[in-house]
């Protein structure tokens, strides 16, 4: 019986191991984490992350062949395969600050694996890591091995939050990279055998280590590039009177391009896109590829520009000031069907509005008040730390209140900013909302999910990204 241990009980480790346990009932899977409150949550009815379908999977396996524990060293020592799924944030200081990945947590995990191991192990990179990380980890393990053999594999995750369970049940591909030696190939086969319980053989791709590591960075860079491309077009659409949805539909019909990731918005977010592109930029710079680095940098710059442009549009539309005005923020997570706020564009937009002294009333169905206050008050370098190393309680921002529903958020507001595409925002009673707002009442749709014509009939002044401008907005400067 194979024993699997996963270090890190976050957005990747928890769901991935739960599905492996479900699909491989004869394999014992233990997820370990040093942050005790997270482990307690995984063992309770209130899981630490929201993901559609995750509850059911965990309940089917927990206590049978799926376990969550804070006894890290014991379970690592007993495991045959150790997945490492720890945080790899962007460095905030020192060499490569602002671009390179911080591998502090990865290195400490590797040293701990070497210290406690008493039998041969396959160590699997599950976190997103820079190319050649496996080589560094391999050196740490072999120099501390005490005669034990370690094989390093790269098995990057390609999950989309909100659909992670379905992505795990029916993956487009599973990528496994390993050494091109007999021992390396044997390790690849061992991990391939685990996935083969439910993934068709033709969808399991085996490569060398470096190809697997780079494929993850490349996939996220390509996806983010598509979003920045359509967002760049949205600015041009507003300037010319074109409709970005029609443009996206037209180019998406080209089979060489396809329709996915062509929705204009206030910007991309999530834990991976920006971090991985900056990582890619750093690797290019380290290899003397300045032109390539500058190309990928621009994807991030356009994303920042889109958030700034949105804030400028809000302020300029409302008589060039939002000082003392209540603005309702609908949605704070970086996308629907998740409670994840990492790199959410809502942070940049809210901070921009707070900079102009707006009063914010925020509603998100899955993000708790404490998380919103933390995101808006703490520096990014603090947010990237593991939970047990962060300041205990965030400093509350007086201008920000978090409320329990959209009607409370919008009552008495001058404007509404839709920053997450939650389905419930499409079915609200906007006539009721309009009646309870200050006039003129504005809606700034950062996700292009609103029925613009219906809102205008009610009386709202509406701004949708990349759509022909409301007559009111045409008379206002595009930049505040």
One Martini backbone bead per residue (centre of mass of N, CA, C, O) as a GRO file, in nm:
protein
  480
    1UNK     BB    1   0.092   0.039   0.026
    2UNK     BB    2   0.064   0.357  -0.051
    3UNK     BB    3   0.217   0.658   0.078
    4UNK     BB    4   0.087   0.988   0.120
    5UNK     BB    5   0.234   1.318   0.145
    6UNK     BB    6   0.130   1.662   0.221
    7UNK     BB    7   0.280   1.977   0.214
    8UNK     BB    8   0.013   2.157   0.249
    9UNK     BB    9  -0.331   2.303   0.322
   10UNK     BB   10  -0.434   2.441   0.065
   11UNK     BB   11  -0.559   2.505  -0.252
   12UNK     BB   12  -0.392   2.251  -0.353
   13UNK     BB   13  -0.347   2.022  -0.145
   14UNK     BB   14  -0.633   1.957  -0.050
   15UNK     BB   15  -0.793   1.888  -0.317
   16UNK     BB   16  -0.588   1.692  -0.445
   17UNK     BB   17  -0.584   1.478  -0.213
   18UNK     BB   18  -0.886   1.421  -0.203
   19UNK     BB   19  -0.901   1.300  -0.492
   20UNK     BB   20  -0.694   1.080  -0.460
   21UNK     BB   21  -0.846   0.935  -0.231
   22UNK     BB   22  -1.107   0.880  -0.391
   23UNK     BB   23  -0.960   0.728  -0.646
   24UNK     BB   24  -0.755   0.582  -0.411
   25UNK     BB   25  -0.850   0.370  -0.163
   26UNK     BB   26  -0.549   0.220  -0.119
   27UNK     BB   27  -0.450   0.504  -0.047
   28UNK     BB   28  -0.269   0.688   0.180
   29UNK     BB   29  -0.367   1.024   0.286
   30UNK     BB   30  -0.163   1.302   0.403
   31UNK     BB   31  -0.221   1.624   0.542
   32UNK     BB   32   0.018   1.878   0.618
   33UNK     BB   33   0.050   2.134   0.889
   34UNK     BB   34   0.163   2.391   1.108
   35UNK     BB   35  -0.126   2.518   1.092
   36UNK     BB   36  -0.364   2.437   1.308
   37UNK     BB   37  -0.635   2.582   1.221
   38UNK     BB   38  -0.639   2.442   0.943
   39UNK     BB   39  -0.661   2.148   1.038
   40UNK     BB   40  -0.917   2.183   1.203
   41UNK     BB   41  -1.090   2.268   0.957
   42UNK     BB   42  -1.048   2.002   0.790
   43UNK     BB   43  -1.188   1.837   1.048
   44UNK     BB   44  -1.446   1.987   0.978
   45UNK     BB   45  -1.745   2.143   0.849
   46UNK     BB   46  -1.540   2.403   0.807
   47UNK     BB   47  -1.369   2.473   0.561
   48UNK     BB   48  -1.094   2.684   0.470
   49UNK     BB   49  -1.225   2.641   0.181
   50UNK     BB   50  -1.388   2.744  -0.118
   51UNK     BB   51  -1.530   2.466  -0.313
   52UNK     BB   52  -1.698   2.318  -0.538
   53UNK     BB   53  -1.735   1.979  -0.406
   54UNK     BB   54  -1.532   1.941  -0.164
   55UNK     BB   55  -1.701   1.843   0.072
   56UNK     BB   56  -1.784   1.565  -0.046
   57UNK     BB   57  -1.503   1.446  -0.080
   58UNK     BB   58  -1.405   1.467   0.212
   59UNK     BB   59  -1.640   1.305   0.350
   60UNK     BB   60  -1.582   1.030   0.200
   61UNK     BB   61  -1.258   1.006   0.318
   62UNK     BB   62  -1.250   1.094   0.593
   63UNK     BB   63  -1.096   0.847   0.804
   64UNK     BB   64  -0.998   0.640   0.589
   65UNK     BB   65  -0.766   0.776   0.351
   66UNK     BB   66  -0.804   1.070   0.488
   67UNK     BB   67  -0.571   1.308   0.636
   68UNK     BB   68  -0.527   1.557   0.902
   69UNK     BB   69  -0.208   1.709   1.008
   70UNK     BB   70   0.057   1.841   1.238
   71UNK     BB   71   0.245   1.579   1.204
   72UNK     BB   72   0.483   1.608   0.990
   73UNK     BB   73   0.730   1.416   1.040
   74UNK     BB   74   0.588   1.144   1.066
   75UNK     BB   75   0.450   1.139   0.773
   76UNK     BB   76   0.702   1.178   0.607
   77UNK     BB   77   0.858   0.925   0.707
   78UNK     BB   78   0.619   0.717   0.603
   79UNK     BB   79   0.642   0.799   0.316
   80UNK     BB   80   0.678   0.753  -0.039
   81UNK     BB   81   0.519   1.020  -0.114
   82UNK     BB   82   0.610   1.375  -0.146
   83UNK     BB   83   0.430   1.658  -0.134
   84UNK     BB   84   0.494   2.003  -0.230
   85UNK     BB   85   0.263   2.282  -0.106
   86UNK     BB   86   0.401   2.565  -0.085
   87UNK     BB   87   0.480   2.879  -0.058
   88UNK     BB   88   0.581   3.111  -0.352
   89UNK     BB   89   0.657   3.402  -0.330
   90UNK     BB   90   0.749   3.710  -0.389
   91UNK     BB   91   1.007   3.888  -0.350
   92UNK     BB   92   1.077   4.187  -0.132
   93UNK     BB   93   1.390   4.121  -0.096
   94UNK     BB   94   1.673   4.144  -0.250
   95UNK     BB   95   1.745   3.927  -0.475
   96UNK     BB   96   1.481   3.976  -0.700
   97UNK     BB   97   1.299   4.185  -0.614
   98UNK     BB   98   0.962   4.161  -0.746
   99UNK     BB   99   1.019   3.858  -0.905
  100UNK     BB  100   1.130   3.647  -0.749
  101UNK     BB  101   1.116   3.356  -0.589
  102UNK     BB  102   1.037   3.243  -0.264
  103UNK     BB  103   1.216   2.947  -0.119
  104UNK     BB  104   1.207   2.914   0.192
  105UNK     BB  105   0.981   2.693   0.236
  106UNK     BB  106   1.100   2.481   0.050
  107UNK     BB  107   1.376   2.443   0.186
  108UNK     BB  108   1.270   2.362   0.468
  109UNK     BB  109   1.124   2.111   0.364
  110UNK     BB  110   1.369   1.963   0.248
  111UNK     BB  111   1.532   1.944   0.512
  112UNK     BB  112   1.318   1.788   0.669
  113UNK     BB  113   1.306   1.539   0.487
  114UNK     BB  114   1.604   1.460   0.527
  115UNK     BB  115   1.597   1.431   0.843
  116UNK     BB  116   1.336   1.211   0.868
  117UNK     BB  117   1.436   1.005   0.676
  118UNK     BB  118   1.441   0.620   0.639
  119UNK     BB  119   1.349   0.624   0.332
  120UNK     BB  120   1.276   0.612   0.027
  121UNK     BB  121   1.191   0.896  -0.199
  122UNK     BB  122   0.932   1.085  -0.348
  123UNK     BB  123   0.960   1.420  -0.468
  124UNK     BB  124   0.695   1.664  -0.516
  125UNK     BB  125   0.627   1.927  -0.715
  126UNK     BB  126   0.343   2.158  -0.667
  127UNK     BB  127   0.447   2.408  -0.670
  128UNK     BB  128   0.528   2.707  -0.797
  129UNK     BB  129   0.835   2.709  -0.979
  130UNK     BB  130   1.130   2.762  -1.079
  131UNK     BB  131   1.352   2.696  -1.286
  132UNK     BB  132   1.569   2.460  -1.120
  133UNK     BB  133   1.465   2.378  -0.838
  134UNK     BB  134   1.513   2.074  -0.837
  135UNK     BB  135   1.819   2.097  -0.826
  136UNK     BB  136   1.836   2.232  -0.548
  137UNK     BB  137   1.678   2.016  -0.391
  138UNK     BB  138   1.860   1.781  -0.463
  139UNK     BB  139   2.111   1.888  -0.314
  140UNK     BB  140   1.992   1.895  -0.031
  141UNK     BB  141   1.916   1.593  -0.016
  142UNK     BB  142   2.196   1.460  -0.089
  143UNK     BB  143   2.370   1.615   0.137
  144UNK     BB  144   2.135   1.482   0.361
  145UNK     BB  145   2.075   1.157   0.317
  146UNK     BB  146   2.215   0.907   0.457
  147UNK     BB  147   2.172   0.693   0.201
  148UNK     BB  148   1.921   0.813   0.078
  149UNK     BB  149   1.683   0.801  -0.179
  150UNK     BB  150   1.605   1.066  -0.412
  151UNK     BB  151   1.322   1.171  -0.609
  152UNK     BB  152   1.250   1.421  -0.846
  153UNK     BB  153   0.938   1.585  -0.914
  154UNK     BB  154   0.725   1.740  -1.157
  155UNK     BB  155   0.366   1.846  -1.066
  156UNK     BB  156   0.187   2.059  -1.188
  157UNK     BB  157  -0.077   2.274  -1.146
  158UNK     BB  158  -0.413   2.338  -1.336
  159UNK     BB  159  -0.602   2.502  -1.159
  160UNK     BB  160  -0.931   2.639  -1.118
  161UNK     BB  161  -1.088   2.838  -0.937
  162UNK     BB  162  -1.424   2.696  -0.894
  163UNK     BB  163  -1.311   2.413  -1.074
  164UNK     BB  164  -1.113   2.209  -0.931
  165UNK     BB  165  -1.264   1.936  -0.912
  166UNK     BB  166  -1.318   1.903  -1.213
  167UNK     BB  167  -1.019   1.929  -1.297
  168UNK     BB  168  -0.939   1.667  -1.139
  169UNK     BB  169  -1.136   1.465  -1.272
  170UNK     BB  170  -1.090   1.634  -1.575
  171UNK     BB  171  -0.810   1.665  -1.711
  172UNK     BB  172  -0.632   1.779  -1.973
  173UNK     BB  173  -0.363   1.737  -1.792
  174UNK     BB  174  -0.077   1.548  -1.679
  175UNK     BB  175   0.232   1.656  -1.537
  176UNK     BB  176   0.555   1.479  -1.560
  177UNK     BB  177   0.874   1.542  -1.418
  178UNK     BB  178   1.206   1.393  -1.484
  179UNK     BB  179   1.459   1.205  -1.486
  180UNK     BB  180   1.680   1.052  -1.744
  181UNK     BB  181   1.671   0.792  -1.560
  182UNK     BB  182   1.594   0.499  -1.428
  183UNK     BB  183   1.500   0.624  -1.155
  184UNK     BB  184   1.329   0.853  -1.276
  185UNK     BB  185   1.135   0.670  -1.443
  186UNK     BB  186   1.028   0.511  -1.199
  187UNK     BB  187   0.901   0.756  -1.057
  188UNK     BB  188   0.709   0.839  -1.278
  189UNK     BB  189   0.550   0.570  -1.279
  190UNK     BB  190   0.444   0.587  -0.988
  191UNK     BB  191   0.273   0.848  -1.038
  192UNK     BB  192   0.118   0.748  -1.283
  193UNK     BB  193  -0.033   0.518  -1.128
  194UNK     BB  194  -0.207   0.705  -0.962
  195UNK     BB  195  -0.355   0.864  -1.198
  196UNK     BB  196  -0.457   0.600  -1.356
  197UNK     BB  197  -0.723   0.554  -1.192
  198UNK     BB  198  -0.865   0.824  -1.381
  199UNK     BB  199  -0.651   0.886  -1.603
  200UNK     BB  200  -0.584   0.889  -1.909
  201UNK     BB  201  -0.292   0.810  -2.060
  202UNK     BB  202  -0.297   1.047  -2.284
  203UNK     BB  203  -0.304   1.274  -2.032
  204UNK     BB  204  -0.014   1.174  -1.956
  205UNK     BB  205   0.271   1.374  -1.925
  206UNK     BB  206   0.617   1.318  -2.006
  207UNK     BB  207   0.913   1.480  -1.881
  208UNK     BB  208   1.135   1.684  -1.807
  209UNK     BB  209   1.191   1.892  -1.550
  210UNK     BB  210   1.210   2.169  -1.703
  211UNK     BB  211   0.954   2.149  -1.873
  212UNK     BB  212   0.754   2.131  -1.640
  213UNK     BB  213   0.826   2.397  -1.498
  214UNK     BB  214   0.783   2.586  -1.751
  215UNK     BB  215   0.487   2.513  -1.830
  216UNK     BB  216   0.349   2.658  -1.596
  217UNK     BB  217   0.446   2.945  -1.654
  218UNK     BB  218   0.348   2.954  -1.949
  219UNK     BB  219   0.047   2.909  -1.907
  220UNK     BB  220  -0.004   3.163  -1.728
  221UNK     BB  221   0.111   3.371  -1.926
  222UNK     BB  222  -0.088   3.316  -2.160
  223UNK     BB  223  -0.350   3.376  -2.007
  224UNK     BB  224  -0.280   3.664  -1.914
  225UNK     BB  225  -0.230   3.776  -2.198
  226UNK     BB  226  -0.522   3.758  -2.293
  227UNK     BB  227  -0.640   3.951  -2.088
  228UNK     BB  228  -0.461   4.196  -2.160
  229UNK     BB  229  -0.544   4.211  -2.455
  230UNK     BB  230  -0.853   4.265  -2.409
  231UNK     BB  231  -0.808   4.513  -2.222
  232UNK     BB  232  -0.668   4.686  -2.430
  233UNK     BB  233  -0.915   4.684  -2.623
  234UNK     BB  234  -1.119   4.823  -2.431
  235UNK     BB  235  -0.996   5.105  -2.450
  236UNK     BB  236  -1.036   5.134  -2.756
  237UNK     BB  237  -1.341   5.094  -2.760
  238UNK     BB  238  -1.416   5.346  -2.594
  239UNK     BB  239  -1.276   5.551  -2.796
  240UNK     BB  240  -1.457   5.433  -3.068
  241UNK     BB  241  -1.743   5.259  -3.000
  242UNK     BB  242  -1.687   4.986  -2.940
  243UNK     BB  243  -1.748   4.631  -2.861
  244UNK     BB  244  -1.579   4.397  -2.683
  245UNK     BB  245  -1.777   4.156  -2.705
  246UNK     BB  246  -1.788   4.153  -3.016
  247UNK     BB  247  -1.488   4.124  -3.065
  248UNK     BB  248  -1.444   3.861  -2.904
  249UNK     BB  249  -1.645   3.691  -3.065
  250UNK     BB  250  -1.509   3.721  -3.341
  251UNK     BB  251  -1.220   3.610  -3.262
  252UNK     BB  252  -1.322   3.340  -3.117
  253UNK     BB  253  -1.412   3.198  -3.396
  254UNK     BB  254  -1.126   3.150  -3.424
  255UNK     BB  255  -0.968   2.849  -3.394
  256UNK     BB  256  -0.680   2.968  -3.325
  257UNK     BB  257  -0.800   3.119  -3.064
  258UNK     BB  258  -1.065   3.125  -2.928
  259UNK     BB  259  -1.295   3.204  -2.645
  260UNK     BB  260  -1.104   3.197  -2.414
  261UNK     BB  261  -1.003   3.456  -2.225
  262UNK     BB  262  -1.209   3.719  -2.355
  263UNK     BB  263  -1.283   3.885  -2.092
  264UNK     BB  264  -1.343   4.180  -1.998
  265UNK     BB  265  -1.185   4.368  -1.722
  266UNK     BB  266  -1.033   4.490  -1.427
  267UNK     BB  267  -0.870   4.218  -1.396
  268UNK     BB  268  -0.636   4.008  -1.283
  269UNK     BB  269  -0.592   3.730  -1.052
  270UNK     BB  270  -0.446   3.560  -0.809
  271UNK     BB  271  -0.166   3.363  -0.717
  272UNK     BB  272  -0.017   3.325  -1.019
  273UNK     BB  273   0.008   3.514  -1.260
  274UNK     BB  274   0.197   3.741  -1.159
  275UNK     BB  275   0.412   3.567  -1.024
  276UNK     BB  276   0.490   3.399  -1.282
  277UNK     BB  277   0.573   3.633  -1.464
  278UNK     BB  278   0.793   3.755  -1.282
  279UNK     BB  279   0.955   3.497  -1.284
  280UNK     BB  280   1.003   3.488  -1.588
  281UNK     BB  281   1.147   3.758  -1.605
  282UNK     BB  282   1.385   3.680  -1.423
  283UNK     BB  283   1.491   3.445  -1.590
  284UNK     BB  284   1.544   3.611  -1.844
  285UNK     BB  285   1.744   3.811  -1.716
  286UNK     BB  286   1.951   3.592  -1.616
  287UNK     BB  287   1.976   3.505  -1.945
  288UNK     BB  288   1.978   3.784  -2.124
  289UNK     BB  289   1.647   3.830  -2.199
  290UNK     BB  290   1.527   4.132  -2.231
  291UNK     BB  291   1.301   4.128  -2.448
  292UNK     BB  292   1.136   3.902  -2.315
  293UNK     BB  293   1.093   4.037  -2.043
  294UNK     BB  294   0.943   4.293  -2.153
  295UNK     BB  295   0.704   4.148  -2.273
  296UNK     BB  296   0.592   4.024  -1.999
  297UNK     BB  297   0.571   4.286  -1.834
  298UNK     BB  298   0.331   4.413  -1.998
  299UNK     BB  299   0.106   4.234  -1.884
  300UNK     BB  300   0.116   4.365  -1.599
  301UNK     BB  301   0.085   4.663  -1.678
  302UNK     BB  302  -0.199   4.640  -1.802
  303UNK     BB  303  -0.334   4.545  -1.541
  304UNK     BB  304  -0.276   4.804  -1.382
  305UNK     BB  305  -0.406   5.001  -1.582
  306UNK     BB  306  -0.698   4.894  -1.559
  307UNK     BB  307  -0.742   4.972  -1.262
  308UNK     BB  308  -0.680   5.274  -1.290
  309UNK     BB  309  -0.893   5.332  -1.508
  310UNK     BB  310  -1.137   5.260  -1.335
  311UNK     BB  311  -1.097   5.467  -1.111
  312UNK     BB  312  -1.094   5.715  -1.297
  313UNK     BB  313  -1.384   5.673  -1.399
  314UNK     BB  314  -1.529   5.702  -1.134
  315UNK     BB  315  -1.428   5.984  -1.050
  316UNK     BB  316  -1.494   6.147  -1.313
  317UNK     BB  317  -1.806   6.081  -1.317
  318UNK     BB  318  -1.819   6.209  -1.002
  319UNK     BB  319  -1.706   6.508  -1.029
  320UNK     BB  320  -1.394   6.438  -0.949
  321UNK     BB  321  -1.527   6.301  -0.677
  322UNK     BB  322  -1.538   6.073  -0.365
  323UNK     BB  323  -1.550   6.244  -0.126
  324UNK     BB  324  -1.768   6.112   0.116
  325UNK     BB  325  -1.864   5.878  -0.064
  326UNK     BB  326  -2.069   5.614  -0.116
  327UNK     BB  327  -1.938   5.290  -0.206
  328UNK     BB  328  -2.030   5.001  -0.365
  329UNK     BB  329  -1.894   4.668  -0.317
  330UNK     BB  330  -1.925   4.399  -0.549
  331UNK     BB  331  -1.699   4.214  -0.467
  332UNK     BB  332  -1.359   4.057  -0.377
  333UNK     BB  333  -1.297   3.833  -0.523
  334UNK     BB  334  -1.121   3.735  -0.812
  335UNK     BB  335  -1.368   3.530  -0.832
  336UNK     BB  336  -1.595   3.317  -0.867
  337UNK     BB  337  -1.629   3.045  -0.651
  338UNK     BB  338  -1.449   3.205  -0.432
  339UNK     BB  339  -1.245   3.322  -0.138
  340UNK     BB  340  -1.015   3.439  -0.299
  341UNK     BB  341  -0.781   3.742  -0.269
  342UNK     BB  342  -0.541   3.705  -0.437
  343UNK     BB  343  -0.475   3.967  -0.638
  344UNK     BB  344  -0.720   4.127  -0.636
  345UNK     BB  345  -0.854   4.400  -0.799
  346UNK     BB  346  -1.011   4.515  -0.550
  347UNK     BB  347  -0.773   4.631  -0.398
  348UNK     BB  348  -0.685   4.854  -0.600
  349UNK     BB  349  -0.958   4.995  -0.619
  350UNK     BB  350  -1.007   5.057  -0.318
  351UNK     BB  351  -0.743   5.215  -0.275
  352UNK     BB  352  -0.806   5.434  -0.483
  353UNK     BB  353  -1.070   5.536  -0.343
  354UNK     BB  354  -0.943   5.592  -0.064
  355UNK     BB  355  -0.743   5.808  -0.177
  356UNK     BB  356  -1.028   5.984  -0.235
  357UNK     BB  357  -1.219   5.943   0.028
  358UNK     BB  358  -1.392   5.710   0.029
  359UNK     BB  359  -1.687   5.517   0.117
  360UNK     BB  360  -1.696   5.172   0.196
  361UNK     BB  361  -1.926   4.905   0.089
  362UNK     BB  362  -1.884   4.555   0.145
  363UNK     BB  363  -1.974   4.264  -0.069
  364UNK     BB  364  -1.923   3.907  -0.002
  365UNK     BB  365  -2.027   3.572   0.011
  366UNK     BB  366  -1.703   3.449   0.092
  367UNK     BB  367  -1.572   3.704   0.235
  368UNK     BB  368  -1.444   3.799   0.514
  369UNK     BB  369  -1.394   4.078   0.692
  370UNK     BB  370  -1.103   4.024   0.790
  371UNK     BB  371  -0.984   3.984   0.505
  372UNK     BB  372  -1.047   4.263   0.390
  373UNK     BB  373  -0.894   4.429   0.601
  374UNK     BB  374  -0.623   4.296   0.552
  375UNK     BB  375  -0.588   4.362   0.246
  376UNK     BB  376  -0.617   4.689   0.296
  377UNK     BB  377  -0.384   4.717   0.544
  378UNK     BB  378  -0.171   4.528   0.428
  379UNK     BB  379   0.114   4.433   0.320
  380UNK     BB  380   0.211   4.211   0.086
  381UNK     BB  381   0.444   4.080   0.253
  382UNK     BB  382   0.245   3.987   0.480
  383UNK     BB  383   0.036   3.818   0.308
  384UNK     BB  384   0.263   3.600   0.208
  385UNK     BB  385   0.254   3.483   0.467
  386UNK     BB  386   0.200   3.268   0.681
  387UNK     BB  387  -0.047   3.280   0.911
  388UNK     BB  388   0.152   3.249   1.176
  389UNK     BB  389   0.327   3.526   1.070
  390UNK     BB  390   0.107   3.714   1.103
  391UNK     BB  391  -0.069   3.944   1.207
  392UNK     BB  392  -0.331   3.894   1.407
  393UNK     BB  393  -0.467   4.188   1.355
  394UNK     BB  394  -0.614   4.404   1.169
  395UNK     BB  395  -0.642   4.721   1.061
  396UNK     BB  396  -0.898   4.918   1.073
  397UNK     BB  397  -1.091   5.085   0.832
  398UNK     BB  398  -1.307   5.342   0.860
  399UNK     BB  399  -1.404   5.357   0.542
  400UNK     BB  400  -1.477   5.046   0.609
  401UNK     BB  401  -1.750   4.824   0.531
  402UNK     BB  402  -1.900   4.510   0.613
  403UNK     BB  403  -2.162   4.323   0.464
  404UNK     BB  404  -2.445   4.086   0.414
  405UNK     BB  405  -2.561   4.260   0.163
  406UNK     BB  406  -2.638   4.438  -0.122
  407UNK     BB  407  -2.854   4.631   0.000
  408UNK     BB  408  -2.677   4.745   0.226
  409UNK     BB  409  -2.444   4.848   0.047
  410UNK     BB  410  -2.638   5.047  -0.146
  411UNK     BB  411  -2.746   5.216   0.072
  412UNK     BB  412  -2.689   5.552  -0.002
  413UNK     BB  413  -2.539   5.538  -0.259
  414UNK     BB  414  -2.370   5.667  -0.546
  415UNK     BB  415  -2.219   5.386  -0.608
  416UNK     BB  416  -2.133   5.091  -0.815
  417UNK     BB  417  -1.899   4.816  -0.783
  418UNK     BB  418  -1.827   4.547  -0.999
  419UNK     BB  419  -1.567   4.289  -0.906
  420UNK     BB  420  -1.756   4.029  -0.914
  421UNK     BB  421  -1.925   3.748  -1.095
  422UNK     BB  422  -2.163   3.692  -0.931
  423UNK     BB  423  -2.472   3.564  -0.992
  424UNK     BB  424  -2.647   3.734  -0.784
  425UNK     BB  425  -2.600   4.019  -0.930
  426UNK     BB  426  -2.809   3.962  -1.173
  427UNK     BB  427  -3.084   3.925  -0.961
  428UNK     BB  428  -3.131   4.187  -0.856
  429UNK     BB  429  -3.319   4.463  -0.729
  430UNK     BB  430  -3.262   4.756  -0.899
  431UNK     BB  431  -3.500   4.932  -0.825
  432UNK     BB  432  -3.460   4.925  -0.522
  433UNK     BB  433  -3.171   5.029  -0.525
  434UNK     BB  434  -3.228   5.300  -0.668
  435UNK     BB  435  -3.428   5.416  -0.454
  436UNK     BB  436  -3.179   5.399  -0.220
  437UNK     BB  437  -3.018   5.609  -0.377
  438UNK     BB  438  -2.828   5.836  -0.491
  439UNK     BB  439  -2.841   6.127  -0.700
  440UNK     BB  440  -2.688   6.011  -0.920
  441UNK     BB  441  -2.676   5.673  -1.031
  442UNK     BB  442  -2.408   5.435  -1.026
  443UNK     BB  443  -2.256   5.191  -1.258
  444UNK     BB  444  -1.959   4.980  -1.228
  445UNK     BB  445  -1.865   4.732  -1.460
  446UNK     BB  446  -1.591   4.504  -1.407
  447UNK     BB  447  -1.745   4.225  -1.566
  448UNK     BB  448  -1.977   4.226  -1.771
  449UNK     BB  449  -2.287   4.129  -1.616
  450UNK     BB  450  -2.478   4.346  -1.686
  451UNK     BB  451  -2.793   4.493  -1.768
  452UNK     BB  452  -2.766   4.785  -1.915
  453UNK     BB  453  -3.045   4.860  -2.032
  454UNK     BB  454  -3.208   4.815  -1.773
  455UNK     BB  455  -3.054   5.020  -1.596
  456UNK     BB  456  -3.117   5.269  -1.774
  457UNK     BB  457  -3.424   5.255  -1.746
  458UNK     BB  458  -3.422   5.308  -1.438
  459UNK     BB  459  -3.152   5.546  -1.422
  460UNK     BB  460  -2.878   5.466  -1.464
  461UNK     BB  461  -2.533   5.516  -1.473
  462UNK     BB  462  -2.327   5.336  -1.710
  463UNK     BB  463  -2.027   5.133  -1.675
  464UNK     BB  464  -1.858   4.939  -1.925
  465UNK     BB  465  -1.613   4.755  -2.020
  466UNK     BB  466  -1.570   4.828  -2.362
  467UNK     BB  467  -1.820   5.007  -2.393
  468UNK     BB  468  -2.032   5.215  -2.491
  469UNK     BB  469  -2.085   5.526  -2.388
  470UNK     BB  470  -2.239   5.711  -2.194
  471UNK     BB  471  -2.335   6.026  -2.235
  472UNK     BB  472  -2.225   6.125  -1.966
  473UNK     BB  473  -1.926   6.012  -2.004
  474UNK     BB  474  -1.842   6.173  -2.260
  475UNK     BB  475  -1.819   6.452  -2.084
  476UNK     BB  476  -1.593   6.305  -1.945
  477UNK     BB  477  -1.299   6.245  -1.846
  478UNK     BB  478  -1.092   5.963  -1.867
  479UNK     BB  479  -0.898   6.126  -1.671
  480UNK     BB  480  -0.854   6.227  -1.335
   0.00000   0.00000   0.00000
